[in-house]
PDB file of C-alpha atoms in Angstrom:
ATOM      1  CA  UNK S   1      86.431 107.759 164.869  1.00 48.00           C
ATOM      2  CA  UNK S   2      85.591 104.425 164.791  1.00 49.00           C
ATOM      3  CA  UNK S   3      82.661 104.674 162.818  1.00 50.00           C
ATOM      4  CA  UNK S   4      84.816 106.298 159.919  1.00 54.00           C
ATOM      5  CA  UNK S   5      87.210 103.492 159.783  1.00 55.00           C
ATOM      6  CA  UNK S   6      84.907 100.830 159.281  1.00 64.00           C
ATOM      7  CA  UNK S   7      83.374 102.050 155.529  1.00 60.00           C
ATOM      8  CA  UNK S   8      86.796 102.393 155.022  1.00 63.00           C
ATOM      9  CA  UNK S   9      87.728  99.071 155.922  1.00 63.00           C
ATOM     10  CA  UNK S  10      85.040  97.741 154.154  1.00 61.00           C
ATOM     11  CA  UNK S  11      85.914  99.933 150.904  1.00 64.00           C
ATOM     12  CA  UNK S  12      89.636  98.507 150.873  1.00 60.00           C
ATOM     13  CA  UNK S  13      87.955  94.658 151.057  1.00 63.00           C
ATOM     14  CA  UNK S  14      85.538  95.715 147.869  1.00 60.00           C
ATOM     15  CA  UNK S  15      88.637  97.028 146.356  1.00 63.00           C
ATOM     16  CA  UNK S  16      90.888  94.039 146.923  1.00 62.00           C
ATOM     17  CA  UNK S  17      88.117  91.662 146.180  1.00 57.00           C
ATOM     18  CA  UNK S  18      87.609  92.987 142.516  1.00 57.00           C
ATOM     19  CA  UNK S  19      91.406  93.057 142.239  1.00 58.00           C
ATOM     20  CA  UNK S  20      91.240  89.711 142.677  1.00 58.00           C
ATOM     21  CA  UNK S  21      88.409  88.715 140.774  1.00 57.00           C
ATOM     22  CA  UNK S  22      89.510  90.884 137.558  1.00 58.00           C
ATOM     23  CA  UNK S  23      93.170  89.500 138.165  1.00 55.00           C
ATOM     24  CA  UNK S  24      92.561  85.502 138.342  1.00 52.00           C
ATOM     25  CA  UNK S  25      91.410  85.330 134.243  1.00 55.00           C
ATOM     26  CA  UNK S  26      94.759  86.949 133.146  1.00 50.00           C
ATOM     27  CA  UNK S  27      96.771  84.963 135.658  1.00 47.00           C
ATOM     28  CA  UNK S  28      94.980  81.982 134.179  1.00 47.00           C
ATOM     29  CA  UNK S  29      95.551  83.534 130.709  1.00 45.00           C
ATOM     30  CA  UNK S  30      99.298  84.029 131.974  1.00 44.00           C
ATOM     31  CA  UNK S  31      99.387  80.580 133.110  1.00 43.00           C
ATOM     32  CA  UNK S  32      98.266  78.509 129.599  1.00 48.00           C
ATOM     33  CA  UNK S  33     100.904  80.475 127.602  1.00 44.00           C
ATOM     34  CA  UNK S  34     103.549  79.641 129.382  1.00 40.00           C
ATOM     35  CA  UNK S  35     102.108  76.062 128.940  1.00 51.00           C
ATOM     36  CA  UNK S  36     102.326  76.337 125.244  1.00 62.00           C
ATOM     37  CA  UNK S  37     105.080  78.675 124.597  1.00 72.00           C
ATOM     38  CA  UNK S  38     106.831  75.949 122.741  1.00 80.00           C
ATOM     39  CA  UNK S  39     103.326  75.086 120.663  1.00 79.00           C
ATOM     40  CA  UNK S  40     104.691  74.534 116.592  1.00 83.00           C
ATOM     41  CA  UNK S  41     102.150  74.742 114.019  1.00 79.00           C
ATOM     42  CA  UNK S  42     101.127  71.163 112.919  1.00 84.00           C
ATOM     43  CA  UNK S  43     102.126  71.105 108.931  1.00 83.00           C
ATOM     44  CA  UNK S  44      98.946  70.319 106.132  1.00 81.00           C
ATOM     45  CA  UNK S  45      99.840  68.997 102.788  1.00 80.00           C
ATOM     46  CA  UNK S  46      97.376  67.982 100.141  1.00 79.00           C
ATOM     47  CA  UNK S  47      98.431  64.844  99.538  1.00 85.00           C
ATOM     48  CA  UNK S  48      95.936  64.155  96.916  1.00 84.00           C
ATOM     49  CA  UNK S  49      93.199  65.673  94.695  1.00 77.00           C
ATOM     50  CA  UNK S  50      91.869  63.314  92.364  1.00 81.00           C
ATOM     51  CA  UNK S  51      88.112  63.642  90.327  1.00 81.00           C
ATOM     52  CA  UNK S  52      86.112  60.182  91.128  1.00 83.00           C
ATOM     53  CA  UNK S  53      83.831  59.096  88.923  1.00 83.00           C
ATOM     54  CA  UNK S  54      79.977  59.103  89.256  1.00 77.00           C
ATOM     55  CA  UNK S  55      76.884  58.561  88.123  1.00 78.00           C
ATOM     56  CA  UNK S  56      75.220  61.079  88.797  1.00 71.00           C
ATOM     57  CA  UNK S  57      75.804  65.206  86.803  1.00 62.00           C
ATOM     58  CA  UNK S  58      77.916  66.390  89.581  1.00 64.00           C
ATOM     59  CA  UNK S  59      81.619  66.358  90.033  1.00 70.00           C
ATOM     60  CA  UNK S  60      83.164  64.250  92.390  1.00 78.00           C
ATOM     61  CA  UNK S  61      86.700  64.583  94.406  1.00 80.00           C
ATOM     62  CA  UNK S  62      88.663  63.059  96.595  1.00 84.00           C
ATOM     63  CA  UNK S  63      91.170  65.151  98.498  1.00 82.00           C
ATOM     64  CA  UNK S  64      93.712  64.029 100.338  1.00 86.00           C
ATOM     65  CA  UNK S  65      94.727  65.992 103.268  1.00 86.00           C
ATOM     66  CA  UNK S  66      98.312  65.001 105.561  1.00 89.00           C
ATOM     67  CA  UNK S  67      98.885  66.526 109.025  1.00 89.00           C
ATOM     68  CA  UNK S  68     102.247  66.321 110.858  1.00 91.00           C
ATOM     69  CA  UNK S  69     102.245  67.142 114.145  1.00 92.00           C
ATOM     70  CA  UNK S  70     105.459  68.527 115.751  1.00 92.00           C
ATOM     71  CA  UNK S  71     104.376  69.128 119.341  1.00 90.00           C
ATOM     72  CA  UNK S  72     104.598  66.002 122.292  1.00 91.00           C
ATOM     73  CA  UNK S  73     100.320  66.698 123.062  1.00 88.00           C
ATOM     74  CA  UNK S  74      98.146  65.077 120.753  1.00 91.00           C
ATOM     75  CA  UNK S  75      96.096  67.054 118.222  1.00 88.00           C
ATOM     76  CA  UNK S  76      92.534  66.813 118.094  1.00 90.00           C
ATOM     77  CA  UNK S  77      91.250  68.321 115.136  1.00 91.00           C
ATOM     78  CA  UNK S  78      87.372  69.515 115.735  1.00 92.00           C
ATOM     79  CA  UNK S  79      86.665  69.848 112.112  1.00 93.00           C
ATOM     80  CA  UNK S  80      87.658  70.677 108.838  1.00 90.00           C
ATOM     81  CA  UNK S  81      86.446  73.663 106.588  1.00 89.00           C
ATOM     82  CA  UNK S  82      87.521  74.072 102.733  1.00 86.00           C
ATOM     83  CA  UNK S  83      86.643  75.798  99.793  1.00 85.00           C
ATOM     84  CA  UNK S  84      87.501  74.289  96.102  1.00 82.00           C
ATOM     85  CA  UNK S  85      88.763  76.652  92.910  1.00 84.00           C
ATOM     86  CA  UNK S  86      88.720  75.143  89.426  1.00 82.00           C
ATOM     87  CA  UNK S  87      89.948  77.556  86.955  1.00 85.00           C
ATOM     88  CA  UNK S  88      88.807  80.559  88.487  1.00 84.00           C
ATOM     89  CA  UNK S  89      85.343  79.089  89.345  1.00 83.00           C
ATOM     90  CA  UNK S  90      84.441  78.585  92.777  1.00 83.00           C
ATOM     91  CA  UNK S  91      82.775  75.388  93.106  1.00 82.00           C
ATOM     92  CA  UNK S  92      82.879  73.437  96.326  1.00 82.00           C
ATOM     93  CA  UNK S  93      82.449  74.607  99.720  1.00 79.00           C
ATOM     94  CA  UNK S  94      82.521  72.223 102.120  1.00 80.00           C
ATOM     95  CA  UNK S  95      82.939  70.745 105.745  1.00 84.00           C
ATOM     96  CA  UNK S  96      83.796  67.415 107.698  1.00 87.00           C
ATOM     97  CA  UNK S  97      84.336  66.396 111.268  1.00 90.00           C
ATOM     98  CA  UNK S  98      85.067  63.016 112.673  1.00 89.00           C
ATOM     99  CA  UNK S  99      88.452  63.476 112.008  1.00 92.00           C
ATOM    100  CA  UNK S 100      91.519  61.077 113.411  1.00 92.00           C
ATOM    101  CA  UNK S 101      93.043  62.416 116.360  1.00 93.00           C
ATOM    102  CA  UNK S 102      97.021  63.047 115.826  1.00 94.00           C
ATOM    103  CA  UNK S 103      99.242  61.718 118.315  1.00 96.00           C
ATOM    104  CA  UNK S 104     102.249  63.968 119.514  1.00 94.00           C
ATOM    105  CA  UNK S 105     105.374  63.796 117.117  1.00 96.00           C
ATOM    106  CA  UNK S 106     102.936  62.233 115.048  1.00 96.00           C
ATOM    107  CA  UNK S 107     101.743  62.590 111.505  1.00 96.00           C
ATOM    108  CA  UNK S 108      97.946  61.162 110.249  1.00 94.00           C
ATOM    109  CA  UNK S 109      96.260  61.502 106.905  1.00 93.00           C
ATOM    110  CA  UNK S 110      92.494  61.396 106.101  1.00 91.00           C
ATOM    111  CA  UNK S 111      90.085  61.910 102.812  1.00 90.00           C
ATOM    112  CA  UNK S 112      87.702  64.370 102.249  1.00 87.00           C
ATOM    113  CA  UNK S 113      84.632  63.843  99.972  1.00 83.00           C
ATOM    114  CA  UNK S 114      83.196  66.679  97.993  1.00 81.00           C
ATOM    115  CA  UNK S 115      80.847  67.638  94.772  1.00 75.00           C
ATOM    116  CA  UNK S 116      80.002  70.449  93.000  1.00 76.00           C
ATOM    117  CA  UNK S 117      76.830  71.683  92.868  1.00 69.00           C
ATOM    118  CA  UNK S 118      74.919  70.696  89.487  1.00 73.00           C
ATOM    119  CA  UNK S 119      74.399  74.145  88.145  1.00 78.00           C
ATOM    120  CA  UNK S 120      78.656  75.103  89.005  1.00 75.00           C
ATOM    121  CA  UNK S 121      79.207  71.810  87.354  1.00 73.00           C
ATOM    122  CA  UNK S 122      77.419  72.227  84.520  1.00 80.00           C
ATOM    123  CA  UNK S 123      79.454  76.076  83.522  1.00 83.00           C
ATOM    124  CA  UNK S 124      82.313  74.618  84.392  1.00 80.00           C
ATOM    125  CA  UNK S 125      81.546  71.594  82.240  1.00 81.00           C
ATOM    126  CA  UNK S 126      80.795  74.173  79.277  1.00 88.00           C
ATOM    127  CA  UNK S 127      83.502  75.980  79.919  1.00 86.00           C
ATOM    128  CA  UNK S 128      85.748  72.987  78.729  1.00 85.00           C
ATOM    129  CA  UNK S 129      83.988  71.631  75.869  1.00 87.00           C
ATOM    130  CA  UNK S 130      84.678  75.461  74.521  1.00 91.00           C
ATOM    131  CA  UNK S 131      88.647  74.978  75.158  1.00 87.00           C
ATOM    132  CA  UNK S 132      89.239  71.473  75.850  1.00 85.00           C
ATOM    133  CA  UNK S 133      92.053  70.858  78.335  1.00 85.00           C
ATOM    134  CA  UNK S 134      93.663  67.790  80.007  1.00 85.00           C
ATOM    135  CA  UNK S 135      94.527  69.222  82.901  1.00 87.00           C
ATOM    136  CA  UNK S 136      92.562  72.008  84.990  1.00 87.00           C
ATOM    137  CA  UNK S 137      93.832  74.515  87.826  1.00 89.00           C
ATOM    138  CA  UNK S 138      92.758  73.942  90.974  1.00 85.00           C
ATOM    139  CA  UNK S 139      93.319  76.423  94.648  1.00 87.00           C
ATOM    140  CA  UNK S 140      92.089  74.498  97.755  1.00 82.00           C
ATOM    141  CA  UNK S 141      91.617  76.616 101.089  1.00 86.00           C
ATOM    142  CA  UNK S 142      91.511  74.646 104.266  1.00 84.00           C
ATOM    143  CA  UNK S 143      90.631  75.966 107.689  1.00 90.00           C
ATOM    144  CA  UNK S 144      91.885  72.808 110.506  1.00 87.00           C
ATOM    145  CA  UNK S 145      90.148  73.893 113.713  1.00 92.00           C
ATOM    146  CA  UNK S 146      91.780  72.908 116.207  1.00 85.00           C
ATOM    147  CA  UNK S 147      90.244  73.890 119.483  1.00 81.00           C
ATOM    148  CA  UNK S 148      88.545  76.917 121.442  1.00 78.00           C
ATOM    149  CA  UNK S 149      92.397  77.564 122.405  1.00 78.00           C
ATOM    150  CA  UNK S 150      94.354  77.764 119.478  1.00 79.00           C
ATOM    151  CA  UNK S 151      93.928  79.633 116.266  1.00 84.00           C
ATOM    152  CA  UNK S 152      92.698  77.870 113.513  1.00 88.00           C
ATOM    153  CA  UNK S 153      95.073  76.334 110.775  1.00 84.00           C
ATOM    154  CA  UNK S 154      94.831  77.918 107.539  1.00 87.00           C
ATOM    155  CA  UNK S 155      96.230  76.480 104.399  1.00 81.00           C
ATOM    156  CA  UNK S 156      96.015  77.438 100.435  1.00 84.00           C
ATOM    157  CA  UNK S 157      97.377  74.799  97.983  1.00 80.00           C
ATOM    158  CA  UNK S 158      97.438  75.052  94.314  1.00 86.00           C
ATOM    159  CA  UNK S 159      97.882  72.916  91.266  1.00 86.00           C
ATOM    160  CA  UNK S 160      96.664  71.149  88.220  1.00 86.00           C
ATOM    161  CA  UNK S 161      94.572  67.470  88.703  1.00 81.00           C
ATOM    162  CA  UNK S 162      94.279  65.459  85.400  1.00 82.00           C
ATOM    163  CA  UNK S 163      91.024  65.078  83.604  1.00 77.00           C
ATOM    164  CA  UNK S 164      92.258  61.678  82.209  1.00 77.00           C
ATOM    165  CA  UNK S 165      90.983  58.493  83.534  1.00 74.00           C
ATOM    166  CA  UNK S 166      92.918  56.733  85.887  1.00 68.00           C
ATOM    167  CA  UNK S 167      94.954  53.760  84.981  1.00 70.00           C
ATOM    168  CA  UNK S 168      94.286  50.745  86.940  1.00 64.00           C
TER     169      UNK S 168
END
């Protein structure tokens, strides 16, 4: 008899052991959402989207991004990924990083550089000395990642910019 309780023994401590160790990630799991079950989605406004002038065949812009954050921990945004529409063409994808951290209950804005590519700069060029316009449709998508733990921000604006110089 005693030889046929130990395996069993010894099967129960196996069984409780993997218990344990497939338990302890979703207690974990269990554990940060209750942390952040009052986590708002920080709000992104384009704040600007302006063509810069160059010297060079390429377009250049300057957009201009605002995030408010609504939650007391501080947001640190890993990086920034965005693709630019102008009328219906899809000219600028692009990325940045190094961007401000923003404090809790906090709002912080930052600039993003971009240019078309020569050749998507060039149709689109053409495309306007064919029907001349002073102002041009424009969609920007935006992807704010902001950490392994959260879902990534996603934000579409739309709008016109003017093609007529600035006034200084």
């Amino acid at each position: 008899m005693f030889l046929t309780e130990q395996p069993q023994r010894k099967i129960f401590r196996v069984t409780i052991l993997l218990a344990s160790l497939l338990a302890a990630p979703l207690v974990g799991l269990q554990g940060c959402a209750s942390i952040n079950a009052d986590y708002e989605e920080p709000a992104v406004t384009v704040t600007s989207f302006r063509a810069v002038p160059t010297e060079s065949a390429a377009l250049n812009f300057e957009i201009g991004l605002r995030v408010v954050n609504p939650n007391r921990d501080p947001l640190e945004l890993q990086g920034v990924a965005y693709t630019i529409t102008l009328e219906g063409r899809k000219l600028i994808t692009g990325v940045g990083k190094d961007l401000p951290v923003i404090d809790g209950y906090s709002e912080g804005a930052f600039t993003l550089n971009a240019s078309a590519s020569l050749f998507q700069a060039i149709q689109l060029l053409g495309d306007l000395m064919n029907d001349p316009k002073e102002r041009i449709r424009y969609e920007l998508d935006t992807k704010l990642d902001v950490g392994t733990f959260r879902p990534a921000i996603r934000v579409r604006n739309s709008g016109e910019i003017s093609l007529q110089p600035v006034q200084q």
